[in-house]
PDB file of C-alpha atoms in Angstrom:
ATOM      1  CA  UNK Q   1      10.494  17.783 -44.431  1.00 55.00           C
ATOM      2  CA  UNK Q   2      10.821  15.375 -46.969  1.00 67.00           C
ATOM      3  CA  UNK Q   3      14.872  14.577 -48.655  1.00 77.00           C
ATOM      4  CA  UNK Q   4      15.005  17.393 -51.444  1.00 96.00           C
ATOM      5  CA  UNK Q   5      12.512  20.003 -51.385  1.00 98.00           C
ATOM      6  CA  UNK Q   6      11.920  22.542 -49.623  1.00 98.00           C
ATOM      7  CA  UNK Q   7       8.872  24.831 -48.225  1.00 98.00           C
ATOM      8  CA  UNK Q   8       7.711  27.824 -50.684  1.00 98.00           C
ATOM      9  CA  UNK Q   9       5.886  30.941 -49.122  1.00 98.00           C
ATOM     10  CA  UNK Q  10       4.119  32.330 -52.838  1.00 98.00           C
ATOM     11  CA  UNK Q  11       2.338  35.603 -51.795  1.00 98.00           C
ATOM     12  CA  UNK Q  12       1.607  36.811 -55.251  1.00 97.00           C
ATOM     13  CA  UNK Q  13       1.179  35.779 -58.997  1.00 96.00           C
ATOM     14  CA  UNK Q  14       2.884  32.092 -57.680  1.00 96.00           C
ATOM     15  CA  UNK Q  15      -0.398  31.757 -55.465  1.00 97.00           C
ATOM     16  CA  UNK Q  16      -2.046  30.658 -58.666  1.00 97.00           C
ATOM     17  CA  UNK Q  17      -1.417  26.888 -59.291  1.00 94.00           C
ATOM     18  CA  UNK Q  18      -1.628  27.154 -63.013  1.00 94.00           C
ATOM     19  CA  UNK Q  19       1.655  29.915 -63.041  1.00 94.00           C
ATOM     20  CA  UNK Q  20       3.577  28.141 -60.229  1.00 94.00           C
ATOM     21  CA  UNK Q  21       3.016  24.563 -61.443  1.00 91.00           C
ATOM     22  CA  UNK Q  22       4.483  25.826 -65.637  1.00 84.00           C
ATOM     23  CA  UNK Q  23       6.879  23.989 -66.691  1.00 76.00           C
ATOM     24  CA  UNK Q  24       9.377  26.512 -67.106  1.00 83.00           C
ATOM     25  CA  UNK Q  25       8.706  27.593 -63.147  1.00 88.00           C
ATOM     26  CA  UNK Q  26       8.262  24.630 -60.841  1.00 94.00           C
ATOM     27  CA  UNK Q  27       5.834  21.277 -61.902  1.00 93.00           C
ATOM     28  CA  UNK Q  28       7.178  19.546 -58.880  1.00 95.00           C
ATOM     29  CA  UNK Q  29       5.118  21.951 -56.446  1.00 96.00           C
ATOM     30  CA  UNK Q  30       2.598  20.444 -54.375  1.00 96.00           C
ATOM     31  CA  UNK Q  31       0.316  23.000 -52.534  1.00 95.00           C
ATOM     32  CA  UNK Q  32       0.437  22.525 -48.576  1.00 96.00           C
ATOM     33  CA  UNK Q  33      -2.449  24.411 -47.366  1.00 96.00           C
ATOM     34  CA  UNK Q  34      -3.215  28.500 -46.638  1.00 98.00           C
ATOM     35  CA  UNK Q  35      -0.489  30.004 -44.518  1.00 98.00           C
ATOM     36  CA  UNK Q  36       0.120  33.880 -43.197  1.00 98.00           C
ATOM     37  CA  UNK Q  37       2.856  35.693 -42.120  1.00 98.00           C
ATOM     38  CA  UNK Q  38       2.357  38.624 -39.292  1.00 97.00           C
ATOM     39  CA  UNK Q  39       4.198  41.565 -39.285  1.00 98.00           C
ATOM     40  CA  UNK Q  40       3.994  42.700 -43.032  1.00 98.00           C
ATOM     41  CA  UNK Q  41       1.562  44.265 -45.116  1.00 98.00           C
ATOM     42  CA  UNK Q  42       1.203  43.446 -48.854  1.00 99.00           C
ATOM     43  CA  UNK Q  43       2.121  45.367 -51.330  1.00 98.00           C
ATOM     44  CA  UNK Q  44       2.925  45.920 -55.297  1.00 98.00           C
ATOM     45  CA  UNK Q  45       5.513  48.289 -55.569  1.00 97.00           C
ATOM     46  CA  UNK Q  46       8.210  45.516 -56.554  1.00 96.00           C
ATOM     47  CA  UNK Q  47      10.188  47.072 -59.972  1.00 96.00           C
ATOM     48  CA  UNK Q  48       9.269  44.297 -62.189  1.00 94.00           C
ATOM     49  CA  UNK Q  49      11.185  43.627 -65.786  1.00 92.00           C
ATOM     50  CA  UNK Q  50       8.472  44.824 -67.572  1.00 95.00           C
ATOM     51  CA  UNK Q  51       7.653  48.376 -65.636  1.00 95.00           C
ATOM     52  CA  UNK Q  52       5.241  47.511 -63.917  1.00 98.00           C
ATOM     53  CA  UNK Q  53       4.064  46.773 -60.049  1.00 98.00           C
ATOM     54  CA  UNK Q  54       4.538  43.623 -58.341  1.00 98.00           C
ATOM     55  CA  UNK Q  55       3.931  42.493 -55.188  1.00 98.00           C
ATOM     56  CA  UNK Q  56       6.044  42.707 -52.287  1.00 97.00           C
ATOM     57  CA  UNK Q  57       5.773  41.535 -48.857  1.00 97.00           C
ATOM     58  CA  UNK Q  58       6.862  44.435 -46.894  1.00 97.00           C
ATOM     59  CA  UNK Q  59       8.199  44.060 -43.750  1.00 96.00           C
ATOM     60  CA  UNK Q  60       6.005  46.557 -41.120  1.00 97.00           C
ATOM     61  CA  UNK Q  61       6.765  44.771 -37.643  1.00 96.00           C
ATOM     62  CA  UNK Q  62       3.393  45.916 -37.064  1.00 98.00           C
ATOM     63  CA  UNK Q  63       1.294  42.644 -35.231  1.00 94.00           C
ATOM     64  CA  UNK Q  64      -1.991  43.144 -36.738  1.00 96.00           C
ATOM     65  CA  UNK Q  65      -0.242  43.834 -40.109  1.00 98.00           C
ATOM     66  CA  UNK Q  66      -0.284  39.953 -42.000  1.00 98.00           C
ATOM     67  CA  UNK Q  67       0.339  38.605 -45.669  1.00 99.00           C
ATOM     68  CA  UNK Q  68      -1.915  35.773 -46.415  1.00 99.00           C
ATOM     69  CA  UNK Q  69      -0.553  33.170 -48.785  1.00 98.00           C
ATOM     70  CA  UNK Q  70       0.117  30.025 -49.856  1.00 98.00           C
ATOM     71  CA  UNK Q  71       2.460  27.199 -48.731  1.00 98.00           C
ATOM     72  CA  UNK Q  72       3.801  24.520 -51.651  1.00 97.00           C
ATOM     73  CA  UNK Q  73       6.545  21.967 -51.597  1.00 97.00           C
ATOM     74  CA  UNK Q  74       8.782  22.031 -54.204  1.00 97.00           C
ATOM     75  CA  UNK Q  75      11.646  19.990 -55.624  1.00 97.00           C
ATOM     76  CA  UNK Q  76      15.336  21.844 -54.963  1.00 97.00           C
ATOM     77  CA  UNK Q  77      15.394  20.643 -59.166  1.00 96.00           C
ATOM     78  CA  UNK Q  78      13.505  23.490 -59.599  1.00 96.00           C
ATOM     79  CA  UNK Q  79      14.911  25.672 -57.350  1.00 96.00           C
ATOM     80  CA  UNK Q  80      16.839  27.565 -60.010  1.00 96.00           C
ATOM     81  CA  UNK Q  81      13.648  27.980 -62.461  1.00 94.00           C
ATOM     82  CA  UNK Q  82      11.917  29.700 -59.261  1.00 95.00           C
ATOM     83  CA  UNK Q  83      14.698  31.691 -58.793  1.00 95.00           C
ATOM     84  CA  UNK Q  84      15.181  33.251 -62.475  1.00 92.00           C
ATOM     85  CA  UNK Q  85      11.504  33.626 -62.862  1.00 90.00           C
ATOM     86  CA  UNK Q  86      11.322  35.720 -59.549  1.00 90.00           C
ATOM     87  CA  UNK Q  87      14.582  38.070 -60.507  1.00 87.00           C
ATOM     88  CA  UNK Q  88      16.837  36.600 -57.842  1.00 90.00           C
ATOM     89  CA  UNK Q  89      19.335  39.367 -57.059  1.00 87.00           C
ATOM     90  CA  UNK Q  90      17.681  41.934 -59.555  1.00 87.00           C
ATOM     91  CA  UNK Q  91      14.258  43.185 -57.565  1.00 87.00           C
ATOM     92  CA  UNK Q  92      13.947  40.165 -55.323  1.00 93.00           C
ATOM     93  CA  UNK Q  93      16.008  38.048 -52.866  1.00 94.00           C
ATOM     94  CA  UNK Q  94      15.485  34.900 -50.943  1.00 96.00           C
ATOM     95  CA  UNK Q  95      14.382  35.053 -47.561  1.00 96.00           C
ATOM     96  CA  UNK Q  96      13.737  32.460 -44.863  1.00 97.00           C
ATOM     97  CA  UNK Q  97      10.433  33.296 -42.897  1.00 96.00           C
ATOM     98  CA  UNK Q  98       8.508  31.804 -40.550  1.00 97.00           C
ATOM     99  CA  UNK Q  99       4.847  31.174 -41.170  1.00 98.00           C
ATOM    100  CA  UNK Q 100       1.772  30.223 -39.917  1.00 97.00           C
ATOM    101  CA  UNK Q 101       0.023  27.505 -41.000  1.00 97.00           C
ATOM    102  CA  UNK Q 102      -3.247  25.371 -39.387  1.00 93.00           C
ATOM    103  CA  UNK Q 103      -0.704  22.942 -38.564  1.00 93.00           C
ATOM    104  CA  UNK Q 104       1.724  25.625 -36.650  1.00 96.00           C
ATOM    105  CA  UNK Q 105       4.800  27.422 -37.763  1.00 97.00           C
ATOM    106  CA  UNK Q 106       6.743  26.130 -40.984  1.00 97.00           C
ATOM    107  CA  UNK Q 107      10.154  28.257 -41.878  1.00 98.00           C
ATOM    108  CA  UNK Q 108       9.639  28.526 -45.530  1.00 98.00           C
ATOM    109  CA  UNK Q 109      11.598  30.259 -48.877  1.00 98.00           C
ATOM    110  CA  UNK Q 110      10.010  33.231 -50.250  1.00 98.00           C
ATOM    111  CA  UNK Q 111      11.247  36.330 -51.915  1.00 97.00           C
ATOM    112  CA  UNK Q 112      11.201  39.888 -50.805  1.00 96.00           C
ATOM    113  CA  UNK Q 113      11.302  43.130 -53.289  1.00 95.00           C
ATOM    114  CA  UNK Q 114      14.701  44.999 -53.080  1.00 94.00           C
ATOM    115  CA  UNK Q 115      13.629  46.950 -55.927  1.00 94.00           C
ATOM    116  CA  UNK Q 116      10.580  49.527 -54.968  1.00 96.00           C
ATOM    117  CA  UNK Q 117       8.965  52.225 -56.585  1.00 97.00           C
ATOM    118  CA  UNK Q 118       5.752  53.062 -54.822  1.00 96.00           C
ATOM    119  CA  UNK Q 119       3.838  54.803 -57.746  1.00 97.00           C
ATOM    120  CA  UNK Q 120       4.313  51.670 -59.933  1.00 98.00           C
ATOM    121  CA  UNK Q 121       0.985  49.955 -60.722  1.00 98.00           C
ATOM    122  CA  UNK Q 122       0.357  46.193 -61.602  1.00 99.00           C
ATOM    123  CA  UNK Q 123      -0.778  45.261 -64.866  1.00 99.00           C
ATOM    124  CA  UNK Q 124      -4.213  43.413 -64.843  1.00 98.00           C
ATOM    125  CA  UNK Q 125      -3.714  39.779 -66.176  1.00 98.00           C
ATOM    126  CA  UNK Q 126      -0.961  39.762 -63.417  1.00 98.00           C
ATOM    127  CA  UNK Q 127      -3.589  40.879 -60.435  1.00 99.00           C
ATOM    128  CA  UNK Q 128      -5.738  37.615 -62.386  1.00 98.00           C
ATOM    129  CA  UNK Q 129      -2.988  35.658 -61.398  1.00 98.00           C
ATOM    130  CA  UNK Q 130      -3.079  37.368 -58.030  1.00 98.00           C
ATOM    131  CA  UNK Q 131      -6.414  36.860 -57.540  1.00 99.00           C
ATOM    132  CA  UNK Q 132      -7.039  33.477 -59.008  1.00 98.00           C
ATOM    133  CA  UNK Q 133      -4.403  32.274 -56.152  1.00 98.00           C
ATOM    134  CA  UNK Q 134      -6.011  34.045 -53.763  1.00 98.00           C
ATOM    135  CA  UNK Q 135      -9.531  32.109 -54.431  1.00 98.00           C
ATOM    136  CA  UNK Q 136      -7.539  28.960 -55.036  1.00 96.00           C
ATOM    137  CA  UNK Q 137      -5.969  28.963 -51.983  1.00 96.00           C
ATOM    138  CA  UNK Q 138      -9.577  29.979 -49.971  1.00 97.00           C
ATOM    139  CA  UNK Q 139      -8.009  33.050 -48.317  1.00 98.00           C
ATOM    140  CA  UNK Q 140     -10.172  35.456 -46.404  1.00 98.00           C
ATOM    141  CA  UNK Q 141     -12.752  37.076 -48.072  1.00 98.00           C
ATOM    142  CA  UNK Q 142     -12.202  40.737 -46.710  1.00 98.00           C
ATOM    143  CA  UNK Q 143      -8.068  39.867 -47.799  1.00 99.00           C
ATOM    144  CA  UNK Q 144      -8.970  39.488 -51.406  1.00 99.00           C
ATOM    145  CA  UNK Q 145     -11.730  42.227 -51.613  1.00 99.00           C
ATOM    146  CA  UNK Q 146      -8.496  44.630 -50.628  1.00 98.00           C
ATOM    147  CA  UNK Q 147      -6.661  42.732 -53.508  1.00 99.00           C
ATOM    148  CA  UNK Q 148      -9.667  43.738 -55.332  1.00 98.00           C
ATOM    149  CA  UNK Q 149      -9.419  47.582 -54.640  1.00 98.00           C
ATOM    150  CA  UNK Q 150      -5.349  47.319 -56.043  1.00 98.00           C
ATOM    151  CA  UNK Q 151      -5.718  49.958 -58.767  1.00 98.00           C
ATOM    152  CA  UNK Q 152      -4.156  47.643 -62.216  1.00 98.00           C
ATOM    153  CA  UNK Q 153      -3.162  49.330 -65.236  1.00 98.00           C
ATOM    154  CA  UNK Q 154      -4.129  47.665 -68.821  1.00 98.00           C
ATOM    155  CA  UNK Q 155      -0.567  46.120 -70.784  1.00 98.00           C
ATOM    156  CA  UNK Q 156      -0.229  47.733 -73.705  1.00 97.00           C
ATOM    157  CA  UNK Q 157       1.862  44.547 -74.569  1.00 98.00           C
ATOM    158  CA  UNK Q 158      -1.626  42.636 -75.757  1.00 97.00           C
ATOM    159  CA  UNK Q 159       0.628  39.711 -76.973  1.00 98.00           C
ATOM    160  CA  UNK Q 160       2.142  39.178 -73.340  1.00 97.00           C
ATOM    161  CA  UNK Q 161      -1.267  40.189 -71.924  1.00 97.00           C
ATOM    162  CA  UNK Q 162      -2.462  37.144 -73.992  1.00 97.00           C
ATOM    163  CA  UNK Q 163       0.111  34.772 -73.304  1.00 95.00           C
ATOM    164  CA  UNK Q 164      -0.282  35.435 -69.457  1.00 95.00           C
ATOM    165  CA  UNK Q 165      -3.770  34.680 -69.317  1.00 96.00           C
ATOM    166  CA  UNK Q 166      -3.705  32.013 -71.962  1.00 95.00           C
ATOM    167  CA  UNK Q 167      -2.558  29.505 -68.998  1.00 94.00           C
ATOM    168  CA  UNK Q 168      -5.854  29.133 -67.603  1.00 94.00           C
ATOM    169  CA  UNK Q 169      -7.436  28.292 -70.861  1.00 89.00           C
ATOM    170  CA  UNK Q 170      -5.131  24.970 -71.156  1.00 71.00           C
ATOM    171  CA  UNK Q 171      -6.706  21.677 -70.095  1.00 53.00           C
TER     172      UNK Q 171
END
């Protein structure tokens, strides 16, 4: 790996280049290909800061049970802008996990949910950025048709709705 970065494992809304690559999150990262991890099953019961669902990658143990994602490289600069924007210590920690990659098995950072409530529901612009990543990063086609089927609730928040989706419109 090269001198100061470090491998990324983004299973949700940091799949999307255009949220992970802000430049209040981490412009260093550098996309690495597709990669998986078996043995967990996605989820969006995470407690997020504004109510609602995110996603979590829930440890099953189950084989057949995988999270697809993507892989990026990222600076350790922005190590601590990755770690305030994913609620390090309040709903998430950081995790070392292996994954799988064409290339083999890369250990990788990623964050797992510490805060769950299984009737939360993700808002829609955030299952856009879900979703956007998920196309971006050319993951299975029956993986994001069960993204698809996530029941999202509308943000009554139409200014942060805005402002989450307004990243894609920027050139």
């Amino acid at each position: 790996m090269k001198s100061g970065t470090f491998l990324y494992f983004a299973y949700g809304s940091n799949m999307s280049a255009p949220r992970l690559l802000a430049a209040d999150r981490t412009p260093s990262a550098q996309w690495m290909g597709a990669a998986r991890v078996a043995g967990y099953r996605l989820v969006f019961d995470k407690v997020g800061r504004d109510g609602s669902g995110k996603a979590d990658c829930e440890r099953t143990g189950a084989p057949t049970d995988v999270v697809h994602g993507a892989l990026f490289r990222i600076a350790l600069g922005d190590r601590p802008a990755l770690d305030r924007a994913e609620g390090l210590g309040n709903g998430y920690d950081a995790f070392e996990i292996g994954v799988d990659t064409d290339s083999g098995v890369a250990s990788a950072l990623t964050y797992l949910a510490t805060r769950k409530d299984a009737a939360l529901r993700p808002f829609t612009w955030y299952m856009h950025h879900v979703l956007h990543g998920a196309r971006q990063c050319g993951l299975p086609p029956a993986y994001i048709a069960a993204i698809e089927r996530v029941t999202a609730v509308r943000d009554l928040d139409a200014v942060r709705e805005t402002q989450e989706l307004s990243i894609y419109s920027k050139r």
